[in-house]
Short mmCIF file of C-alpha atoms in Angstrom, two decimals:
data_model
loop_
_atom_site.label_atom_id
_atom_site.label_comp_id
_atom_site.label_asym_id
_atom_site.label_seq_id
_atom_site.Cartn_x
_atom_site.Cartn_y
_atom_site.Cartn_z
CA MET A 1 -2.55 -15.34 -13.51
CA SER A 2 -3.84 -17.64 -10.86
CA ALA A 3 -5.48 -17.56 -6.88
CA ILE A 4 -3.07 -18.37 -4.26
CA GLU A 5 -3.11 -18.41 -0.49
CA PHE A 6 -1.09 -18.38 2.45
CA ASP A 7 -1.78 -18.37 6.17
CA SER A 8 -0.52 -15.26 8.49
CA GLY A 9 -1.01 -15.66 12.33
CA GLY A 10 -3.52 -18.62 11.66
CA VAL A 11 -5.11 -16.74 9.09
CA ARG A 12 -6.12 -17.66 5.80
CA CYS A 13 -4.58 -14.58 3.08
CA ARG A 14 -5.57 -14.62 -0.83
CA GLY A 15 -5.17 -13.37 -3.63
CA VAL A 16 -3.85 -13.76 -7.24
CA HIS A 17 -0.24 -14.51 -8.79
CA LEU A 18 0.82 -13.58 -12.69
CA ALA A 19 4.59 -15.30 -13.57
CA GLY A 20 6.83 -12.56 -15.56
CA GLN A 21 7.22 -13.18 -18.95
CA GLY A 22 10.34 -13.26 -20.65
CA GLU A 23 13.95 -13.28 -19.59
CA GLU A 24 14.53 -9.67 -19.21
CA LEU A 25 15.10 -10.11 -14.81
CA MET A 26 16.58 -13.27 -15.16
CA ARG A 27 19.36 -14.56 -12.81
CA ALA A 28 19.81 -17.93 -12.77
CA GLY A 29 16.94 -19.26 -14.12
CA ARG A 30 15.17 -17.14 -11.31
CA ARG A 31 13.10 -13.82 -11.31
CA PRO A 32 12.25 -10.87 -8.88
CA CYS A 33 9.26 -10.68 -7.55
CA VAL A 34 6.53 -8.21 -6.77
CA VAL A 35 4.29 -8.49 -3.67
CA LEU A 36 1.43 -5.86 -3.42
CA ALA A 37 -1.11 -4.91 -1.03
CA HIS A 38 -3.75 -1.89 -1.47
CA GLY A 39 -4.18 1.46 1.10
CA LEU A 40 -7.02 1.61 3.66
CA GLY A 41 -10.18 -0.32 2.94
CA GLY A 42 -8.22 -1.33 -0.69
CA THR A 43 -9.14 -5.14 -1.95
CA VAL A 44 -6.82 -6.80 -4.86
CA ASP A 45 -9.93 -6.73 -7.54
CA SER A 46 -9.63 -2.67 -6.59
CA GLY A 47 -7.98 -1.03 -9.14
CA LEU A 48 -4.39 -3.64 -8.99
CA GLU A 49 -4.52 -6.07 -11.28
CA PRO A 50 -2.85 -3.27 -14.21
CA PHE A 51 -0.25 -3.43 -12.17
CA LEU A 52 0.81 -7.05 -11.96
CA GLU A 53 -0.19 -7.06 -15.91
CA ARG A 54 2.85 -4.88 -16.44
CA PHE A 55 5.35 -6.60 -14.06
CA SER A 56 4.28 -9.66 -15.59
CA ALA A 57 5.22 -8.06 -19.19
CA ALA A 58 8.66 -6.88 -18.03
CA GLY A 59 9.73 -10.00 -16.75
CA ALA A 60 9.19 -10.12 -13.03
CA ASP A 61 6.82 -12.06 -10.86
CA ALA A 62 4.04 -9.94 -9.20
CA LEU A 63 1.77 -11.22 -6.12
CA ALA A 64 -0.97 -9.47 -4.69
CA PHE A 65 -3.55 -9.96 -1.70
CA ASP A 66 -5.71 -9.21 0.24
CA TYR A 67 -4.98 -8.12 4.22
CA ARG A 68 -7.14 -10.36 6.45
CA HIS A 69 -10.70 -9.14 7.17
CA PHE A 70 -11.10 -8.12 3.76
CA GLY A 71 -11.93 -8.95 -0.28
CA ALA A 72 -11.22 -12.30 -0.78
CA SER A 73 -8.85 -13.56 2.50
CA ASP A 74 -10.67 -14.74 5.83
CA GLY A 75 -10.76 -13.10 9.53
CA GLU A 76 -13.53 -11.92 11.43
CA PRO A 77 -14.95 -9.30 12.27
CA ARG A 78 -15.41 -7.67 8.58
CA GLN A 79 -13.51 -4.55 7.85
CA LEU A 80 -11.29 -4.39 10.78
CA LEU A 81 -8.16 -2.85 9.44
CA SER A 82 -5.20 -3.82 12.27
CA ILE A 83 -1.86 -1.96 11.19
CA PRO A 84 0.46 -4.74 13.24
CA ARG A 85 -1.51 -7.36 11.53
CA GLN A 86 -1.42 -5.83 7.89
CA LEU A 87 2.32 -6.24 8.69
CA GLN A 88 1.92 -9.37 9.87
CA ASP A 89 -0.09 -9.94 6.47
CA TYR A 90 3.28 -8.60 4.33
CA ALA A 91 5.46 -10.46 6.03
CA ALA A 92 3.53 -13.93 5.08
CA ALA A 93 2.94 -13.03 1.78
CA LEU A 94 6.75 -12.30 1.59
CA ALA A 95 7.19 -15.52 3.15
CA HIS A 96 5.15 -17.19 0.49
CA ALA A 97 6.99 -15.62 -2.19
CA ARG A 98 9.48 -16.42 -2.01
CA THR A 99 8.44 -20.41 -2.30
CA LEU A 100 6.84 -19.92 -5.73
CA GLU A 101 8.43 -22.15 -8.61
CA GLY A 102 11.43 -19.71 -10.79
CA VAL A 103 11.06 -16.67 -8.10
CA ASP A 104 14.65 -15.52 -6.25
CA PRO A 105 14.25 -15.17 -2.97
CA GLU A 106 17.24 -12.17 -2.81
CA ARG A 107 14.62 -10.16 -4.95
CA ILE A 108 11.42 -9.47 -3.73
CA VAL A 109 9.94 -5.93 -3.95
CA LEU A 110 7.19 -4.50 -1.85
CA TRP A 111 5.13 -2.23 -3.47
CA GLY A 112 2.22 -0.75 -2.28
CA SER A 113 0.28 2.51 -2.36
CA SER A 114 -1.24 4.83 0.01
CA TYR A 115 -1.51 3.88 2.83
CA ALA A 116 0.38 0.57 1.80
CA GLY A 117 2.93 2.98 0.62
CA GLY A 118 4.11 3.25 4.04
CA HIS A 119 3.41 0.19 4.79
CA VAL A 120 5.64 -1.26 2.94
CA VAL A 121 8.53 0.62 4.86
CA ALA A 122 8.18 -0.93 8.03
CA ALA A 123 7.67 -3.98 6.26
CA ALA A 124 11.13 -3.34 4.55
CA VAL A 125 12.84 -2.26 7.35
CA ALA A 126 11.43 -5.88 9.51
CA ASP A 127 11.76 -8.46 6.83
CA GLY A 128 15.69 -7.10 5.79
CA ARG A 129 16.03 -8.63 2.92
CA VAL A 130 13.93 -7.39 0.86
CA ALA A 131 15.54 -6.25 -2.11
CA ALA A 132 14.14 -2.81 -3.30
CA VAL A 133 10.56 -0.88 -1.90
CA ILE A 134 7.96 0.81 -4.82
CA ALA A 135 6.38 3.23 -2.46
CA GLN A 136 3.16 4.93 -4.60
CA VAL A 137 1.27 8.12 -3.14
CA PRO A 138 2.51 6.69 0.13
CA ALA A 139 0.59 7.69 4.05
CA MET A 140 4.05 8.31 5.77
CA ASP A 141 2.86 9.20 8.75
CA GLY A 142 -0.33 9.31 10.40
CA LEU A 143 -0.40 12.42 12.43
CA ALA A 144 0.37 14.72 9.41
CA THR A 145 -2.39 13.05 7.65
CA LEU A 146 -4.68 13.80 10.34
CA ALA A 147 -3.27 17.81 10.67
CA ASN A 148 -4.21 17.56 6.66
CA LEU A 149 -7.91 15.74 7.17
CA VAL A 150 -8.67 18.34 9.88
CA ARG A 151 -7.59 21.25 7.22
CA TYR A 152 -9.79 20.35 4.23
CA ALA A 153 -12.43 19.08 6.62
CA GLY A 154 -12.55 20.99 9.89
CA PRO A 155 -11.72 19.91 14.01
CA GLY A 156 -15.19 18.98 14.04
CA GLN A 157 -14.95 16.00 11.59
CA LEU A 158 -11.91 14.63 13.42
CA ALA A 159 -14.11 14.48 16.93
CA ARG A 160 -17.06 12.91 15.26
CA MET A 161 -14.80 10.04 13.49
CA MET A 162 -12.93 9.99 16.67
CA LEU A 163 -16.03 9.16 18.85
CA LEU A 164 -16.96 6.65 16.62
CA GLY A 165 -13.64 5.24 17.67
CA VAL A 166 -14.78 5.27 20.74
CA ARG A 167 -18.32 3.51 20.61
CA ASP A 168 -16.21 0.92 18.05
CA LEU A 169 -13.59 0.13 20.67
CA LEU A 170 -15.80 0.04 23.75
CA GLY A 171 -18.30 -2.39 21.85
CA SER A 172 -15.56 -4.97 20.98
CA LEU A 173 -15.30 -4.97 24.62
CA ARG A 174 -18.15 -6.41 24.95
CA GLY A 175 -18.37 -8.84 21.79
CA ARG A 176 -20.22 -6.15 19.84
CA PRO A 177 -19.75 -5.66 15.81
CA PRO A 178 -17.96 -3.04 14.39
CA VAL A 179 -19.28 0.57 15.02
CA MET A 180 -18.15 1.31 10.60
CA LEU A 181 -16.41 4.43 9.18
CA ALA A 182 -17.27 5.01 5.70
CA VAL A 183 -13.64 4.56 3.60
CA VAL A 184 -14.52 7.27 1.47
CA GLY A 185 -17.52 9.94 1.12
CA ALA A 186 -18.59 13.54 -0.08
CA PRO A 187 -17.38 16.74 1.57
CA GLY A 188 -19.09 17.41 4.96
CA THR A 189 -20.46 13.58 4.99
CA LEU A 190 -18.68 11.21 7.76
CA ALA A 191 -15.71 9.32 6.27
CA ALA A 192 -12.03 8.61 6.53
CA MET A 193 -11.47 10.50 3.06
CA THR A 194 -13.70 13.32 2.18
CA SER A 195 -11.21 15.25 -0.66
CA PRO A 196 -13.36 16.46 -3.46
CA ASP A 197 -12.10 14.12 -5.24
CA ALA A 198 -12.11 11.25 -2.39
CA GLU A 199 -14.72 9.11 -3.45
CA PRO A 200 -15.44 9.79 -6.82
CA GLY A 201 -11.99 8.29 -7.04
CA TYR A 202 -11.99 5.26 -5.42
CA ARG A 203 -15.29 4.46 -6.62
CA ALA A 204 -13.93 4.51 -10.29
CA ILE A 205 -11.57 1.70 -9.30
CA VAL A 206 -13.66 -0.63 -7.34
CA GLY A 207 -13.85 -3.73 -7.69
CA PRO A 208 -16.92 -6.47 -6.60
CA THR A 209 -15.14 -7.03 -2.49
CA TRP A 210 -14.25 -3.82 -1.92
CA ARG A 211 -16.71 -2.63 0.65
CA ASN A 212 -16.88 1.05 1.72
CA GLU A 213 -16.11 1.12 5.48
CA VAL A 214 -13.52 -0.16 7.25
CA ALA A 215 -14.16 -0.70 11.52
CA ALA A 216 -13.92 2.37 13.18
CA ARG A 217 -11.73 2.25 16.08
CA ILE A 218 -8.71 2.58 13.43
CA VAL A 219 -8.67 6.09 14.06
CA LEU A 220 -8.18 5.90 17.79
CA SER A 221 -4.10 4.89 16.31
CA ALA A 222 -3.59 6.14 13.32
CA GLY A 223 -1.91 8.95 14.59
CA SER A 224 1.13 7.00 16.16
CA TYR A 225 1.73 4.93 12.85
CA ARG A 226 4.49 7.09 11.16
CA PRO A 227 6.06 4.77 8.84
CA GLY A 228 8.20 7.68 7.62
CA LEU A 229 10.69 7.32 9.91
CA GLN A 230 11.83 4.58 9.38
CA ALA A 231 12.99 5.21 6.38
CA ASP A 232 16.82 6.12 7.34
CA ARG A 233 16.67 1.78 8.28
CA LEU A 234 15.49 0.85 4.75
CA PRO A 235 17.90 -1.99 3.92
CA CYS A 236 17.34 -1.14 -0.22
CA PRO A 237 16.62 1.18 -3.07
CA MET A 238 12.95 2.85 -2.50
CA LEU A 239 11.15 4.11 -5.10
CA VAL A 240 8.76 7.81 -3.81
CA GLN A 241 6.07 8.30 -6.41
CA ILE A 242 4.30 11.38 -5.28
CA ALA A 243 1.24 13.12 -6.30
CA ASP A 244 1.35 17.33 -6.33
CA ARG A 245 -2.01 17.72 -5.87
CA ASP A 246 -2.46 14.62 -3.14
CA ALA A 247 -5.18 16.05 -0.76
CA VAL A 248 -5.02 12.76 1.13
CA ALA A 249 -1.46 11.67 2.14
CA PRO A 250 0.51 14.41 2.97
CA VAL A 251 3.42 15.27 0.42
CA LYS A 252 5.62 17.22 2.86
CA ALA A 253 5.49 13.47 4.82
CA ALA A 254 6.66 11.46 1.52
CA GLU A 255 9.16 13.74 0.60
CA GLN A 256 10.47 13.87 4.65
CA ALA A 257 11.15 9.98 4.44
CA ALA A 258 12.69 10.37 1.09
CA PHE A 259 15.43 12.30 2.42
CA ARG A 260 15.57 9.71 5.70
CA ALA A 261 16.42 7.06 3.05
CA THR A 262 20.20 8.53 3.13
CA GLY A 263 20.67 8.03 -0.67
CA ARG A 264 18.91 4.92 -1.15
CA ALA A 265 15.81 6.78 -2.42
CA GLU A 266 14.77 7.84 -5.36
CA VAL A 267 11.51 10.98 -6.25
CA ARG A 268 9.46 11.53 -9.12
CA THR A 269 6.50 13.11 -8.87
CA TYR A 270 3.01 14.07 -11.13
CA PRO A 271 0.96 16.64 -10.93
CA ILE A 272 -2.23 14.76 -9.89
CA GLY A 273 -4.44 13.86 -7.50
CA HIS A 274 -4.40 11.51 -5.17
CA PHE A 275 -6.11 8.50 -7.10
CA ASP A 276 -5.54 9.70 -10.63
CA VAL A 277 -2.59 7.57 -10.30
CA TYR A 278 -5.08 4.19 -11.11
CA VAL A 279 -6.15 4.85 -13.68
CA GLY A 280 -5.78 6.95 -17.88
CA GLY A 281 -2.19 8.60 -18.73
CA ALA A 282 -1.31 9.27 -14.85
CA PHE A 283 -0.98 5.37 -14.41
CA GLU A 284 0.88 5.00 -17.68
CA ARG A 285 3.61 7.67 -16.20
CA VAL A 286 3.48 6.15 -13.01
CA VAL A 287 3.75 2.43 -13.96
CA ALA A 288 5.84 2.96 -16.76
CA ASP A 289 8.53 4.53 -14.13
CA GLN A 290 7.47 1.70 -11.87
CA THR A 291 8.79 -1.16 -14.37
CA HIS A 292 12.09 0.93 -15.75
CA PHE A 293 13.29 1.39 -11.86
CA LEU A 294 12.76 -2.37 -11.27
CA ARG A 295 14.99 -3.03 -14.40
CA ARG A 296 17.28 -0.94 -13.02
CA HIS A 297 17.89 -1.86 -9.52
CA LEU A 298 17.25 -5.91 -10.52
CA GLY A 299 18.60 -6.38 -14.19
CA ALA A 300 21.19 -8.21 -14.95
CA GLY A 301 24.20 -6.25 -13.74
CA SER A 302 22.21 -3.64 -11.82
CA ALA A 303 23.33 -1.43 -9.41
CA GLU A 304 21.32 0.84 -6.60
CA GLN A 305 21.47 4.73 -8.06
CA PRO A 306 21.89 8.05 -6.31
CA VAL A 307 19.24 9.98 -5.13
CA ALA A 308 16.82 11.69 -8.09
CA ARG A 309 14.10 13.61 -8.43
CA ALA A 310 12.30 14.00 -11.57
CA ALA A 311 8.71 16.60 -12.11
#
């Protein structure tokens, strides 16, 4: 596994690259490449490396990166989550992947989990050349996600988060450091995710660069970010993996995005929670479905498949 870096909007983003093994997915001496990024506040060292290793073993190159302001990437202030900037980072990562030695620039796959599960739809639509998309336990609709938060944490929680977001935004206009919101917390605490499984689930996978905080201003724009509505414009097949017991990313929004993909979406459901996809038997099943999807759509003689749904 080698370190990589690339420019995105004048900022250096960093990550890792792992070359594919074997010749199963080789075409004309080149391999596909899967480009991965994490969800809300996530970093490469927080659960992504096992996915890279499985993609490499299946014959595909894999590149994972940290968004600017997070992890190993540059960008000030730290922990600032900007949706437009993260989408720009995805575009820059795509461009970099297409330059890697041995990579087929026409067989780039976008992989995103949780918040990035929505990003990959928007990024694929904007790029127009992506060969496939994998959206794992995706947050496809910010409005639905906020409504879900109100259901499990109460309207007061959202009000407190909004107030914190306003403080952060006003402070930024005065040149002050960000006002931080915890990414995860126990039920009843002030954090972006406080479902019973959120804090233990996230902390089970975090690496040394992860920080449990994000600039609170993201709350003010989160509801208007609804990438799943763009799914009808996808230029490629999409695998949507849904956790039936997901308390964080609304299941219905993911199902609706798959429906909008008009025959290009393949849906897989699992009797698990949002964070279970990164560990144990759930990880094994999820990643096996992902590698199978890659082989069918990117292997020799592959063709697009119709919609399928399996429990």
